[in-house]
Coordinates of C-alpha atoms in Angstrom, one line a residue:
X195 CA 109.2 -46.2 11.2
X196 CA 109.4 -48.0 14.5
X197 CA 106.3 -50.0 13.6
X198 CA 108.0 -51.0 10.3
X199 CA 111.1 -52.2 12.2
X200 CA 109.0 -54.1 14.7
X201 CA 106.9 -55.8 12.0
X202 CA 109.8 -56.7 9.9
X203 CA 112.7 -57.0 12.3
X204 CA 116.3 -57.0 11.0
X205 CA 116.9 -60.7 11.5
X206 CA 113.8 -61.5 9.3
X207 CA 114.9 -59.0 6.6
X208 CA 118.5 -60.4 6.7
X209 CA 117.2 -64.0 6.3
X210 CA 115.0 -63.1 3.3
X211 CA 117.8 -61.1 1.7
X212 CA 120.2 -64.0 2.1
X213 CA 117.7 -66.5 0.7
X214 CA 117.4 -64.3 -2.4
X215 CA 121.2 -64.1 -2.8
X216 CA 121.4 -60.4 -2.2
X217 CA 123.7 -60.3 0.9
X218 CA 126.7 -58.0 0.3
X219 CA 130.2 -59.2 0.0
X220 CA 131.6 -55.8 0.9
X221 CA 130.7 -53.0 3.2
X222 CA 128.3 -50.4 1.6
X223 CA 126.8 -47.2 2.7
X224 CA 123.4 -48.7 1.7
X225 CA 123.4 -52.4 2.5
X226 CA 120.6 -54.6 1.4
X227 CA 118.8 -54.5 4.8
X228 CA 118.7 -50.7 4.8
X229 CA 117.6 -50.6 1.2
X230 CA 114.6 -52.9 2.0
X231 CA 113.6 -50.4 4.8
X232 CA 114.1 -47.5 2.4
X233 CA 111.7 -49.1 -0.2
X234 CA 109.1 -49.6 2.6
X235 CA 109.6 -46.0 3.7
X236 CA 109.1 -44.5 0.2
X237 CA 105.8 -46.6 0.0
X238 CA 104.7 -45.1 3.3
X239 CA 105.7 -41.5 2.6
X240 CA 104.6 -41.4 -1.1
X241 CA 104.8 -37.6 -1.4
X242 CA 108.2 -37.1 0.1
X243 CA 111.5 -36.9 -1.8
X244 CA 114.2 -39.5 -1.6
X245 CA 116.3 -37.2 0.6
X246 CA 113.5 -36.5 3.0
X247 CA 112.6 -40.3 3.2
X248 CA 116.3 -41.0 4.0
X249 CA 116.1 -38.5 6.9
X250 CA 112.9 -40.1 8.2
X251 CA 114.4 -43.6 7.9
X252 CA 117.5 -42.5 9.9
X253 CA 115.4 -40.8 12.6
X254 CA 113.0 -43.8 12.9
X255 CA 115.8 -46.3 13.1
X256 CA 117.5 -44.4 15.9
X257 CA 114.2 -44.0 17.8
X258 CA 113.6 -47.7 17.5
X259 CA 117.0 -48.6 18.8
X260 CA 118.1 -50.2 15.5
X261 CA 121.6 -50.4 14.3
X262 CA 122.4 -47.3 12.2
X263 CA 125.6 -46.5 10.3
X264 CA 126.4 -42.8 11.0
X265 CA 127.8 -40.7 8.2
X266 CA 126.7 -38.5 5.3
X267 CA 123.2 -39.2 3.9
X268 CA 123.2 -41.1 0.6
X269 CA 122.6 -39.3 -2.6
X270 CA 119.6 -40.0 -4.8
X271 CA 121.9 -41.7 -7.3
X272 CA 123.3 -44.0 -4.6
X273 CA 119.8 -44.9 -3.5
X274 CA 118.8 -45.7 -7.1
X275 CA 121.9 -48.0 -7.5
X276 CA 121.1 -49.7 -4.2
X277 CA 117.5 -50.4 -5.2
X278 CA 118.7 -51.8 -8.6
X279 CA 121.2 -54.1 -6.8
X280 CA 118.5 -55.3 -4.4
X281 CA 115.9 -56.1 -7.1
X282 CA 112.3 -57.1 -6.3
X283 CA 112.8 -60.6 -5.0
X284 CA 113.6 -59.7 -1.3
X285 CA 110.4 -57.6 -1.1
X286 CA 108.4 -60.4 -2.7
X287 CA 110.0 -62.9 -0.4
X288 CA 109.3 -60.8 2.7
X289 CA 105.6 -60.5 1.7
X290 CA 105.4 -64.3 1.2
X291 CA 107.0 -64.8 4.6
X292 CA 104.7 -62.5 6.6
X293 CA 101.5 -63.6 4.9
X294 CA 102.2 -67.3 5.0
X295 CA 100.3 -67.8 8.3
X296 CA 97.3 -65.7 7.2
X297 CA 96.6 -68.2 4.4
X298 CA 95.8 -70.8 7.0
X299 CA 93.6 -68.6 9.2
X300 CA 89.9 -68.0 8.8
X301 CA 87.9 -65.3 10.5
X302 CA 84.2 -66.1 11.4
X303 CA 83.1 -63.6 8.8
X304 CA 84.9 -65.4 6.1
X305 CA 83.0 -68.6 6.2
X306 CA 79.9 -69.7 4.3
X307 CA 78.5 -73.1 5.0
X308 CA 81.3 -75.6 4.7
X309 CA 83.6 -73.2 2.8
X310 CA 86.3 -70.8 3.7
X311 CA 85.5 -67.7 1.6
X312 CA 88.3 -65.8 -0.2
X313 CA 88.1 -63.2 -2.9
X314 CA 90.2 -62.4 -5.9
X315 CA 90.3 -59.0 -7.5
X316 CA 92.4 -57.3 -10.2
X317 CA 93.8 -53.8 -10.6
X318 CA 95.8 -52.0 -13.1
X319 CA 98.4 -49.6 -11.5
X320 CA 99.8 -46.7 -13.5
X321 CA 103.6 -46.5 -13.6
X322 CA 105.8 -43.6 -14.5
X323 CA 106.4 -42.9 -18.2
X324 CA 109.8 -44.1 -19.4
X325 CA 111.1 -46.0 -22.4
X326 CA 111.7 -49.1 -20.2
X327 CA 108.3 -49.1 -18.6
X328 CA 106.5 -48.4 -21.9
X329 CA 108.5 -51.2 -23.6
X330 CA 107.6 -53.6 -20.9
X331 CA 104.0 -52.7 -20.0
X332 CA 102.8 -50.6 -22.9
X333 CA 99.5 -48.7 -22.8
X334 CA 97.7 -51.9 -21.8
X335 CA 94.0 -52.1 -20.9
X336 CA 93.1 -50.6 -17.5
X337 CA 90.9 -52.1 -14.8
X338 CA 87.6 -50.4 -14.2
X339 CA 87.6 -49.9 -10.4
X340 CA 83.8 -50.2 -10.0
X341 CA 83.8 -53.7 -11.6
X342 CA 87.3 -54.9 -11.0
X343 CA 87.7 -56.2 -14.6
X344 CA 89.9 -55.7 -17.5
X345 CA 88.6 -53.2 -20.1
X346 CA 89.9 -51.5 -23.2
X347 CA 90.5 -48.2 -21.6
X348 CA 93.9 -46.5 -22.0
X349 CA 92.8 -43.3 -20.2
X350 CA 95.7 -41.5 -18.6
X351 CA 98.2 -42.4 -21.3
X352 CA 100.5 -44.1 -18.8
X353 CA 101.9 -47.7 -18.9
X354 CA 100.0 -49.9 -16.4
X355 CA 101.0 -53.1 -14.6
X356 CA 98.2 -55.6 -13.8
X357 CA 98.0 -57.1 -10.3
X358 CA 95.7 -59.9 -9.2
X359 CA 95.4 -60.4 -5.5
X360 CA 93.6 -62.7 -3.0
X361 CA 92.1 -61.1 0.1
X362 CA 89.5 -61.5 2.9
X363 CA 86.5 -59.4 3.8
X364 CA 87.0 -59.3 7.6
X365 CA 90.5 -57.7 7.7
X366 CA 90.7 -56.3 4.1
X367 CA 94.2 -57.9 4.2
X368 CA 95.9 -59.1 1.0
X369 CA 96.7 -62.8 1.5
X370 CA 98.5 -63.4 -1.8
X371 CA 99.3 -61.5 -5.0
X372 CA 100.8 -62.0 -8.4
X373 CA 102.1 -59.3 -10.6
X374 CA 102.2 -59.1 -14.4
X375 CA 105.5 -59.9 -16.0
X376 CA 105.1 -59.2 -19.7
X377 CA 105.0 -60.6 -22.3
X378 CA 104.0 -63.9 -20.8
X379 CA 101.3 -63.0 -18.4
X380 CA 97.7 -62.6 -19.4
X381 CA 94.8 -62.4 -16.9
X382 CA 94.3 -66.1 -17.3
X383 CA 98.0 -66.9 -16.4
X384 CA 97.8 -64.5 -13.4
X385 CA 94.8 -66.4 -12.2
X386 CA 96.6 -69.7 -12.7
X387 CA 99.4 -68.5 -10.4
X388 CA 97.0 -67.2 -7.8
X389 CA 95.2 -70.6 -7.6
X390 CA 98.4 -72.3 -6.5
X391 CA 97.5 -71.3 -2.9
X392 CA 93.9 -72.6 -2.9
X393 CA 92.6 -76.0 -2.1
X394 CA 89.6 -78.1 -1.2
X395 CA 87.2 -76.3 1.2
X396 CA 87.9 -72.9 -0.3
X397 CA 85.2 -70.9 -2.1
X398 CA 86.8 -68.3 -4.3
X399 CA 84.7 -65.2 -5.3
X400 CA 86.0 -63.5 -8.4
X401 CA 85.2 -61.1 -11.2
X402 CA 85.4 -61.9 -14.9
X403 CA 89.2 -62.2 -14.8
X404 CA 88.4 -65.9 -14.1
X405 CA 86.1 -66.1 -17.2
X406 CA 89.0 -67.6 -19.0
X407 CA 89.7 -71.3 -19.8
X408 CA 93.3 -71.2 -18.4
X409 CA 92.0 -69.6 -15.1
X410 CA 89.1 -72.0 -14.8
X411 CA 91.3 -75.0 -15.4
X412 CA 93.6 -73.8 -12.6
X413 CA 90.8 -73.3 -10.2
X414 CA 89.3 -76.7 -10.9
X415 CA 92.7 -78.4 -10.5
X416 CA 93.3 -76.8 -7.1
X417 CA 90.2 -78.5 -5.7
X418 CA 88.7 -75.1 -4.7
X419 CA 85.1 -74.1 -5.6
X420 CA 84.6 -70.9 -7.6
X421 CA 81.9 -68.3 -7.9
X422 CA 82.7 -65.8 -10.5
X423 CA 81.1 -63.2 -12.8
X424 CA 80.7 -64.2 -16.4
X425 CA 80.7 -61.7 -19.2
X426 CA 77.8 -61.2 -21.7
X427 CA 80.2 -62.5 -24.4
X428 CA 80.6 -65.9 -22.8
X429 CA 78.6 -68.6 -24.6
X430 CA 76.5 -70.6 -22.1
X431 CA 75.0 -74.0 -22.8
X432 CA 72.5 -75.1 -20.1
X433 CA 70.4 -78.2 -20.0
X434 CA 68.8 -78.5 -16.5
X435 CA 66.9 -76.0 -14.4
X436 CA 67.1 -76.3 -10.6
X437 CA 64.4 -75.3 -8.1
X438 CA 66.1 -72.1 -7.2
X439 CA 66.2 -71.0 -10.8
X440 CA 69.8 -71.7 -11.4
X441 CA 70.8 -74.0 -14.3
X442 CA 73.4 -76.7 -14.8
X443 CA 75.4 -76.5 -17.9
X444 CA 78.7 -75.6 -19.5
X445 CA 80.6 -72.5 -20.5
X446 CA 82.4 -72.7 -23.8
X447 CA 86.0 -73.7 -23.1
X448 CA 85.3 -74.5 -19.4
X449 CA 86.9 -77.7 -18.2
X450 CA 84.2 -78.5 -15.7
X451 CA 80.4 -78.6 -15.3
X452 CA 79.1 -75.3 -13.8
X453 CA 75.9 -73.9 -12.3
X454 CA 74.7 -70.6 -13.9
X455 CA 72.8 -67.9 -11.9
X456 CA 71.2 -65.1 -13.9
X457 CA 70.0 -64.4 -17.4
X458 CA 73.4 -65.3 -19.0
X459 CA 72.6 -64.9 -22.7
X460 CA 72.1 -61.1 -22.7
X461 CA 73.6 -59.8 -19.5
X462 CA 76.5 -60.8 -17.1
X463 CA 75.7 -63.8 -14.9
X464 CA 77.3 -65.6 -12.1
X465 CA 78.7 -69.1 -12.5
X466 CA 79.8 -71.5 -9.9
X467 CA 81.3 -74.9 -9.5
X468 CA 79.1 -75.5 -6.5
X469 CA 76.3 -77.6 -8.1
X470 CA 74.3 -78.3 -4.9
X471 CA 71.5 -75.7 -4.8
X472 CA 70.4 -76.8 -1.3
X473 CA 73.8 -76.3 0.2
X474 CA 74.3 -73.0 -1.6
X475 CA 71.0 -71.4 -2.9
X476 CA 71.3 -68.9 -5.8
X477 CA 70.0 -66.0 -3.7
X478 CA 72.7 -66.5 -1.1
X479 CA 75.5 -66.8 -3.6
X480 CA 74.3 -63.6 -5.3
X481 CA 74.4 -61.8 -1.9
X482 CA 77.8 -63.3 -1.1
X483 CA 79.4 -62.2 -4.4
X484 CA 77.9 -58.7 -4.1
X485 CA 79.9 -58.1 -1.0
X486 CA 83.2 -59.7 -2.0
X487 CA 86.5 -58.2 -1.1
X488 CA 87.8 -55.5 -3.6
X489 CA 91.5 -54.9 -4.0
X490 CA 91.4 -51.2 -4.9
X491 CA 89.0 -50.5 -2.0
X492 CA 91.2 -52.4 0.4
X493 CA 94.3 -50.5 -0.7
X494 CA 92.5 -47.1 -0.7
X495 CA 91.2 -47.8 2.8
X496 CA 94.8 -47.7 4.1
X497 CA 95.9 -44.8 1.8
X498 CA 98.2 -47.0 -0.2
X499 CA 98.0 -47.0 -4.0
X500 CA 94.8 -44.9 -3.8
X501 CA 93.1 -44.7 -7.2
X502 CA 92.6 -41.0 -7.0
X503 CA 96.3 -40.2 -6.9
X504 CA 97.7 -39.2 -10.3
X505 CA 101.0 -40.8 -9.6
X506 CA 102.0 -43.1 -6.8
X507 CA 104.8 -45.3 -8.0
X508 CA 108.2 -43.6 -8.6
X509 CA 110.2 -46.3 -10.5
X510 CA 111.1 -45.8 -14.1
X511 CA 112.3 -49.4 -14.7
X512 CA 110.2 -52.6 -14.4
X513 CA 112.2 -54.3 -11.6
X514 CA 111.8 -51.1 -9.6
X515 CA 108.1 -51.1 -10.4
X516 CA 107.7 -54.6 -9.1
X517 CA 109.9 -53.9 -6.0
X518 CA 107.8 -50.9 -5.2
X519 CA 104.5 -52.8 -5.6
X520 CA 105.6 -55.4 -3.1
X521 CA 106.6 -52.6 -0.8
X522 CA 103.1 -51.2 -1.0
X523 CA 101.6 -54.6 -0.2
X524 CA 103.9 -54.8 2.8
X525 CA 102.9 -51.4 4.1
X526 CA 99.2 -52.3 3.5
X527 CA 99.9 -55.5 5.6
X528 CA 101.1 -53.4 8.5
X529 CA 98.2 -50.9 8.4
X530 CA 95.6 -53.7 8.2
X531 CA 97.1 -55.3 11.2
X532 CA 97.2 -52.0 13.1
X533 CA 93.6 -51.3 12.2
X534 CA 92.6 -54.8 13.4
X535 CA 94.3 -54.2 16.8
X536 CA 92.7 -50.8 17.3
X537 CA 89.3 -52.0 16.1
X538 CA 89.0 -49.2 13.5

């Protein structure tokens, strides 16, 4: 808990809360700042009850020398009301604030030629069964962890929220993330939002969640180059073969000329907007894509949102689901930073 308070000091939390218009106008047992820390704590101690997490939060706050309002511990109902008042925006704002500088940094292991290499990956996170969650998310297609792509599986019979995140291989850190907000967000629209933080000089490695006209248009408009996995269903039209075996052509619906690597017509291929085969030979791009950053592996490495857990999220309403997901990303940010410092 002391690490949470040092990473997200009270003045930073208060500033983000104020920018989201969540500052209280009257004294409460659970002010917004405390509620932010509570959400982070339930994401750190996923198996503990609300009451136990409240105890740990109080003990950790006192140990860290933070301001603490003495008195009776809040009830579960009071905590739920405080979370509902807070909403997801302060947690999303805090994540944006602490990851802002990481978007500009590049580790030596995240460069290839003239490009800064970043990866995008998708996940579908199961959320608790409730009328509100089912109405919002439904039994939507899950993501197959081994491939990081949207499939038609509804195994587990729970509503699922789709997440698309940007990360790097060296630290396993999540640099940027977008969450599904039904009914307006398809995989293509999520990719469109993610591309807003990319620019010239970036090379984005992605799965077939970018095999979508909306996503491709967004990537091309950002100025970034893209290397992504196409599905066997994607029509390919090629007209020139390069010395490394790759081909110049078009994908149906694609807004830009692409270079295709692989069989393409019968099995999944790779496609890229990098047309220069000398600057980026096909064999090197295949090896680069094979070792791209994976969201679920990154989260599981820190124990947050591990795929093997039958239930991780607690929230039975969509704003709470979103609030909790941002909380998990913030805890993951702390743990990745700690792992980097310790060299583990």
